[in-house]
Short mmCIF file of C-alpha atoms in Angstrom, two decimals:
data_model
loop_
_atom_site.label_atom_id
_atom_site.label_comp_id
_atom_site.label_asym_id
_atom_site.label_seq_id
_atom_site.Cartn_x
_atom_site.Cartn_y
_atom_site.Cartn_z
CA UNK A 28 41.34 106.01 125.37
CA UNK A 29 42.51 104.39 128.62
CA UNK A 30 45.66 104.95 129.76
CA UNK A 31 48.47 102.35 130.66
CA UNK A 32 47.28 102.00 134.29
CA UNK A 33 43.68 100.75 133.20
CA UNK A 34 42.13 97.53 135.01
CA UNK A 35 41.84 94.77 132.26
CA UNK A 36 38.50 93.53 131.71
CA UNK A 37 36.99 90.56 133.81
CA UNK A 38 37.61 88.23 130.96
CA UNK A 39 41.46 88.69 131.46
CA UNK A 40 41.49 89.00 135.01
CA UNK A 41 42.81 85.85 137.25
CA UNK A 42 40.26 84.54 139.72
CA UNK A 43 40.62 82.83 143.23
CA UNK A 44 39.83 79.25 143.27
CA UNK A 45 38.92 77.20 146.26
CA UNK A 46 38.56 73.48 146.19
CA UNK A 47 36.83 72.22 149.88
CA UNK A 48 37.60 68.49 150.51
CA UNK A 49 37.20 66.49 153.74
CA UNK A 50 40.90 67.39 154.90
CA UNK A 51 41.81 70.60 153.46
CA UNK A 52 40.94 73.61 151.68
CA UNK A 53 43.16 74.29 148.74
CA UNK A 54 43.17 77.56 147.07
CA UNK A 55 44.83 79.01 143.78
CA UNK A 56 45.16 81.92 141.99
CA UNK A 57 44.08 81.16 138.26
CA UNK A 58 44.79 83.27 135.26
CA UNK A 59 42.60 83.50 132.63
CA UNK A 60 44.45 80.75 130.50
CA UNK A 61 43.73 78.27 133.26
CA UNK A 62 47.45 78.60 134.45
CA UNK A 63 47.74 78.63 138.35
CA UNK A 64 49.73 81.25 139.47
CA UNK A 65 49.93 80.49 143.36
CA UNK A 66 48.33 78.05 145.59
CA UNK A 67 47.86 77.99 149.36
CA UNK A 68 46.02 75.40 151.99
CA UNK A 69 44.41 75.28 155.24
CA UNK A 70 43.21 72.09 157.11
CA UNK A 71 39.31 71.29 156.93
CA UNK A 72 37.78 71.91 160.31
CA UNK A 73 34.63 69.87 158.72
CA UNK A 74 32.71 69.58 162.22
CA UNK A 75 32.23 73.24 162.63
CA UNK A 76 30.47 75.71 159.88
CA UNK A 77 32.04 78.80 161.34
CA UNK A 78 35.49 77.10 161.45
CA UNK A 79 35.04 75.95 157.78
CA UNK A 80 34.25 79.59 156.71
CA UNK A 81 37.30 80.71 158.55
CA UNK A 82 39.62 78.52 156.90
CA UNK A 83 38.19 79.30 153.37
CA UNK A 84 38.52 83.23 154.27
CA UNK A 85 42.36 82.59 155.21
CA UNK A 86 43.28 81.04 152.31
CA UNK A 87 41.33 83.84 150.30
CA UNK A 88 43.11 86.47 152.19
CA UNK A 89 46.45 84.71 152.05
CA UNK A 90 46.77 84.46 148.27
CA UNK A 91 44.91 88.19 147.57
CA UNK A 92 47.64 89.49 149.59
CA UNK A 93 50.39 87.72 147.97
CA UNK A 94 48.79 88.51 144.33
CA UNK A 95 48.37 91.77 145.29
CA UNK A 96 46.90 92.99 141.83
CA UNK A 97 43.16 92.70 140.78
CA UNK A 98 41.07 89.59 140.93
CA UNK A 99 37.87 89.16 139.51
CA UNK A 100 36.09 86.93 142.33
CA UNK A 101 36.42 83.87 144.05
CA UNK A 102 34.97 80.45 142.98
CA UNK A 103 34.46 77.73 145.74
CA UNK A 104 33.65 74.06 144.73
CA UNK A 105 33.03 71.74 147.69
CA UNK A 106 31.81 68.06 147.88
CA UNK A 107 27.99 68.17 148.42
CA UNK A 108 24.51 69.05 146.84
CA UNK A 109 23.57 72.44 146.36
CA UNK A 110 20.34 73.93 145.51
CA UNK A 111 20.08 74.93 141.36
CA UNK A 112 21.43 78.91 142.20
CA UNK A 113 24.40 77.66 144.33
CA UNK A 114 23.01 79.81 147.42
CA UNK A 115 22.29 76.92 149.59
CA UNK A 116 24.53 73.84 150.51
CA UNK A 117 21.49 71.07 150.92
CA UNK A 118 23.87 68.52 152.42
CA UNK A 119 27.60 67.83 152.36
CA UNK A 120 29.07 64.29 153.37
CA UNK A 121 32.15 65.40 155.22
CA UNK A 122 31.36 68.80 156.23
CA UNK A 123 28.92 69.97 158.89
CA UNK A 124 26.88 71.89 155.93
CA UNK A 125 23.18 70.99 156.54
CA UNK A 126 20.71 73.94 154.21
CA UNK A 127 23.57 76.31 154.80
CA UNK A 128 23.45 79.60 153.13
CA UNK A 129 27.00 79.58 152.02
CA UNK A 130 26.90 82.08 149.26
CA UNK A 131 25.13 84.79 151.21
CA UNK A 132 27.19 83.87 154.38
CA UNK A 133 30.71 83.79 152.52
CA UNK A 134 29.79 86.72 149.93
CA UNK A 135 29.10 88.74 153.12
CA UNK A 136 32.53 88.00 154.52
CA UNK A 137 34.51 88.03 151.82
CA UNK A 138 33.45 91.15 149.81
CA UNK A 139 34.34 89.53 146.55
CA UNK A 140 32.04 88.52 143.76
CA UNK A 141 31.34 84.55 144.43
CA UNK A 142 30.60 81.93 142.46
CA UNK A 143 29.43 78.43 144.57
CA UNK A 144 29.05 74.98 143.69
CA UNK A 145 29.71 71.07 143.53
CA UNK A 146 33.33 70.33 143.16
CA UNK A 147 32.62 67.55 140.61
CA UNK A 148 30.76 70.37 138.50
CA UNK A 149 33.67 72.80 138.88
CA UNK A 150 36.04 69.82 137.82
CA UNK A 151 33.61 69.15 134.70
CA UNK A 152 34.08 72.89 133.66
CA UNK A 153 37.66 72.76 133.66
CA UNK A 154 38.08 69.89 131.51
CA UNK A 155 35.56 71.31 129.11
CA UNK A 156 37.62 74.68 129.24
CA UNK A 157 41.08 73.84 129.49
CA UNK A 158 41.56 69.78 129.62
CA UNK A 159 40.48 66.64 128.02
CA UNK A 160 37.13 68.02 126.76
CA UNK A 161 38.06 71.32 125.03
CA UNK A 162 35.98 72.28 122.22
CA UNK A 163 33.21 69.65 122.76
CA UNK A 164 29.68 70.22 122.49
CA UNK A 165 28.37 67.67 125.01
CA UNK A 166 30.69 66.40 127.79
CA UNK A 167 29.93 64.25 130.64
CA UNK A 168 32.46 63.81 133.32
CA UNK A 169 32.68 61.16 135.64
CA UNK A 170 34.70 61.36 138.87
CA UNK A 171 35.76 58.20 140.50
CA UNK A 172 37.02 58.14 143.96
CA UNK A 173 35.37 56.97 147.04
CA UNK A 174 32.22 57.12 145.30
CA UNK A 175 31.26 58.27 141.62
CA UNK A 176 30.20 61.90 140.90
CA UNK A 177 30.42 64.13 137.94
CA UNK A 178 28.81 67.08 135.97
CA UNK A 179 27.77 67.59 132.55
CA UNK A 180 28.36 70.56 130.15
CA UNK A 181 26.32 71.09 126.96
CA UNK A 182 26.79 73.70 124.39
CA UNK A 183 29.32 75.60 126.56
CA UNK A 184 26.79 75.84 129.77
CA UNK A 185 27.12 73.89 132.81
CA UNK A 186 24.12 71.81 133.65
CA UNK A 187 22.90 71.94 137.28
CA UNK A 188 19.60 70.38 136.94
CA UNK A 189 16.16 71.82 138.21
CA UNK A 190 16.96 71.39 141.57
CA UNK A 191 20.97 71.59 141.62
CA UNK A 192 21.78 67.81 142.02
CA UNK A 193 22.33 66.65 138.49
CA UNK A 194 25.38 64.69 137.92
CA UNK A 195 25.07 62.24 140.53
CA UNK A 196 26.04 59.05 138.08
CA UNK A 197 26.92 56.89 140.79
CA UNK A 198 23.72 56.81 142.19
CA UNK A 199 21.90 54.81 138.96
CA UNK A 200 20.77 51.54 139.94
CA UNK A 201 22.77 49.04 137.92
CA UNK A 202 21.70 45.98 140.03
CA UNK A 203 18.33 45.26 141.02
CA UNK A 204 18.70 44.43 145.12
CA UNK A 205 22.38 44.75 144.84
CA UNK A 206 24.65 45.95 147.67
CA UNK A 207 23.58 48.70 150.04
CA UNK A 208 24.76 52.16 149.26
CA UNK A 209 24.88 55.13 151.60
CA UNK A 210 22.33 56.78 149.71
CA UNK A 211 19.67 54.57 151.27
CA UNK A 212 19.30 52.40 147.91
CA UNK A 213 20.45 49.29 146.76
CA UNK A 214 22.47 48.32 143.66
CA UNK A 215 23.88 51.95 142.68
CA UNK A 216 26.58 52.01 140.30
CA UNK A 217 28.98 53.32 142.83
CA UNK A 218 28.82 50.23 144.71
CA UNK A 219 30.48 48.21 141.98
CA UNK A 220 32.53 51.06 139.89
CA UNK A 221 34.59 53.01 142.42
CA UNK A 222 37.60 53.02 144.77
CA UNK A 223 35.24 51.50 147.81
CA UNK A 224 33.78 48.81 145.23
CA UNK A 225 37.32 47.96 144.47
CA UNK A 226 38.07 47.50 148.10
CA UNK A 227 34.81 45.69 148.59
CA UNK A 228 34.88 43.10 146.28
CA UNK A 229 38.69 42.48 147.19
CA UNK A 230 37.53 41.69 150.79
CA UNK A 231 34.72 39.43 149.47
CA UNK A 232 37.45 37.59 147.42
CA UNK A 233 39.58 37.37 150.48
CA UNK A 234 36.91 36.30 152.91
CA UNK A 235 35.41 33.21 150.61
CA UNK A 236 38.61 32.47 148.90
CA UNK A 237 41.67 33.16 151.08
CA UNK A 238 43.89 31.06 148.90
CA UNK A 239 43.45 33.14 145.77
CA UNK A 240 43.71 36.37 147.74
CA UNK A 241 46.77 35.28 149.85
CA UNK A 242 48.89 38.26 148.20
CA UNK A 243 46.35 40.93 149.14
CA UNK A 244 46.03 39.16 152.83
CA UNK A 245 49.79 39.21 153.22
CA UNK A 246 50.02 42.74 152.28
CA UNK A 247 47.63 43.76 155.18
CA UNK A 248 48.80 41.82 157.97
CA UNK A 249 46.08 39.49 157.90
CA UNK A 250 43.60 41.64 158.71
CA UNK A 251 41.08 42.02 155.92
CA UNK A 252 39.46 45.23 156.89
CA UNK A 253 42.70 46.75 155.88
CA UNK A 254 42.19 45.56 152.17
CA UNK A 255 40.85 48.85 150.65
CA UNK A 256 40.89 50.15 146.82
CA UNK A 257 44.28 51.93 147.34
CA UNK A 258 45.91 48.33 148.38
CA UNK A 259 44.35 46.66 145.59
CA UNK A 260 45.65 49.36 143.23
CA UNK A 261 49.33 49.10 144.69
CA UNK A 262 49.13 45.32 144.22
CA UNK A 263 47.92 45.63 140.58
CA UNK A 264 51.08 47.94 140.15
CA UNK A 265 53.21 45.19 141.34
CA UNK A 266 52.02 42.62 139.21
CA UNK A 267 49.34 40.61 141.57
CA UNK A 268 47.22 39.13 139.27
CA UNK A 269 44.02 39.02 141.25
CA UNK A 270 44.49 42.69 141.85
CA UNK A 271 44.75 43.05 138.03
CA UNK A 272 41.50 41.38 137.28
CA UNK A 273 39.48 43.42 140.21
CA UNK A 274 40.67 46.50 138.52
CA UNK A 275 39.33 45.17 135.21
CA UNK A 276 36.23 44.02 136.53
CA UNK A 277 35.87 47.89 138.17
CA UNK A 278 36.80 49.17 134.56
CA UNK A 279 34.08 46.81 133.21
CA UNK A 280 31.52 48.26 135.11
CA UNK A 281 32.64 51.84 134.42
CA UNK A 282 32.01 51.00 130.74
CA UNK A 283 28.53 49.51 131.20
CA UNK A 284 27.34 52.83 133.22
CA UNK A 285 28.96 54.82 130.47
CA UNK A 286 26.85 52.73 127.97
CA UNK A 287 23.67 53.04 129.88
CA UNK A 288 24.23 57.03 130.10
CA UNK A 289 24.99 57.45 126.45
CA UNK A 290 21.44 55.81 125.95
CA UNK A 291 20.03 59.09 127.38
CA UNK A 292 22.73 61.67 126.64
CA UNK A 293 24.47 60.72 123.74
CA UNK A 294 27.83 62.95 124.72
CA UNK A 295 30.64 63.24 122.55
CA UNK A 296 33.16 62.91 125.27
CA UNK A 297 33.31 61.26 128.64
CA UNK A 298 36.13 62.08 130.94
CA UNK A 299 37.07 60.06 133.72
CA UNK A 300 38.95 61.81 136.57
CA UNK A 301 38.87 61.46 140.38
CA UNK A 302 41.25 59.40 142.53
CA UNK A 303 40.69 56.01 140.71
CA UNK A 304 41.50 57.77 136.87
CA UNK A 305 45.25 57.70 137.81
CA UNK A 306 45.15 53.75 137.09
CA UNK A 307 44.64 55.03 133.31
CA UNK A 308 44.57 52.23 131.14
CA UNK A 309 44.10 49.64 133.43
CA UNK A 310 40.59 50.78 134.05
CA UNK A 311 39.82 52.96 131.08
CA UNK A 312 40.89 49.86 128.66
CA UNK A 313 38.00 47.32 130.02
CA UNK A 314 35.83 50.27 130.00
CA UNK A 315 36.14 51.11 126.79
CA UNK A 316 35.84 47.29 125.85
CA UNK A 317 32.37 47.17 127.69
CA UNK A 318 31.34 50.23 126.37
CA UNK A 319 31.77 48.90 122.86
CA UNK A 320 29.84 45.57 123.83
CA UNK A 321 27.18 47.28 125.58
CA UNK A 322 26.26 50.65 123.76
CA UNK A 323 22.67 50.85 122.71
CA UNK A 324 22.32 50.66 119.07
CA UNK A 325 26.14 49.40 118.59
CA UNK A 326 27.22 48.99 115.27
CA UNK A 327 24.65 51.60 113.64
CA UNK A 328 25.57 54.51 115.89
CA UNK A 329 28.83 56.31 117.10
CA UNK A 330 29.97 56.06 120.65
CA UNK A 331 31.70 58.59 123.40
CA UNK A 332 35.37 59.01 123.42
CA UNK A 333 36.20 57.85 127.13
CA UNK A 334 39.62 59.92 128.01
CA UNK A 335 41.51 60.63 131.16
CA UNK A 336 41.01 63.83 132.70
CA UNK A 337 44.08 66.14 132.37
CA UNK A 338 44.08 68.74 135.07
CA UNK A 339 44.02 66.16 137.91
CA UNK A 340 43.33 67.00 141.47
CA UNK A 341 43.87 70.93 140.57
CA UNK A 342 40.60 70.82 138.44
CA UNK A 343 38.25 71.75 141.07
CA UNK A 344 39.60 75.03 141.87
CA UNK A 345 40.58 76.02 138.32
CA UNK A 346 36.96 75.53 137.26
CA UNK A 347 35.86 77.17 140.28
CA UNK A 348 38.03 80.17 139.57
CA UNK A 349 37.02 80.19 135.78
CA UNK A 350 32.93 79.90 136.62
CA UNK A 351 33.09 82.82 138.99
CA UNK A 352 34.76 84.63 135.89
CA UNK A 353 32.32 83.74 133.91
CA UNK A 354 29.69 84.90 136.17
CA UNK A 355 30.91 88.35 136.53
CA UNK A 356 31.61 88.97 132.69
CA UNK A 357 27.88 87.72 132.15
CA UNK A 358 26.95 90.08 134.86
CA UNK A 359 28.76 92.87 133.02
CA UNK A 360 27.14 92.12 129.47
#
């Protein structure tokens, strides 16, 4: 019989979750029920691999010291492409990692059980475990921000793909020979349904029809390059008709992409997260309408539910913490 001071099993212990973005390393102590007990952050020194690892270690040390009790491990989510095992960061757009053996390097430094992977995968897992997709068998998450990323959970397993880069929905080609994408292809979905796409379309309208975009142009003092997705979103919230139309157009492109993904994956629920998702029904309403019109086999099959994410900006660190907890529990089994 265990005494009163026994350490709880790993499944009941808090874990540390770390979310690495282009500007900050955010961390949290996350309980087994997904509750965030404490947080800390540091600036991300994106041009230096060693300095980025220093920032991660500093956040881990600060949180572990304040917590004081046992922690099951550390989960790290970061923007970038990882190999299937999570051992190596193949590429990160905002950080200095290029074929970096991150898990080995961090593991040696932190001396704790470690999970490392893509931040959108971690967010998808968090929504499946604790958020908008609880209890669903096939979950597709779409993160709408500067571009489009996401993750996939099938039958309770996070799917990373054969080479670790599943979930890059934004690089489906939806317009042959369309807008040039940073990935090198043309016509990618994220060029039409993302924060960058919103700004790009608004600037096109302002250049070609300045009278129609007069209110947007006034907002940026006549500097058309200053018309970003954020500027358009604020204008829409203030009742600007053109901005509202541009948001609806982004939503319509979002719905078309969901219809295409549904033809392949047949998801039960599609969770929309990321910065653009805070616009809510302004984008999701048109997305659902386009999905209803574009779903293959419509009228003879059900489509997915399309819902807003529930965990917001904390989803990445919550999911990363639970993924290291799961990895440790499976290792004990």
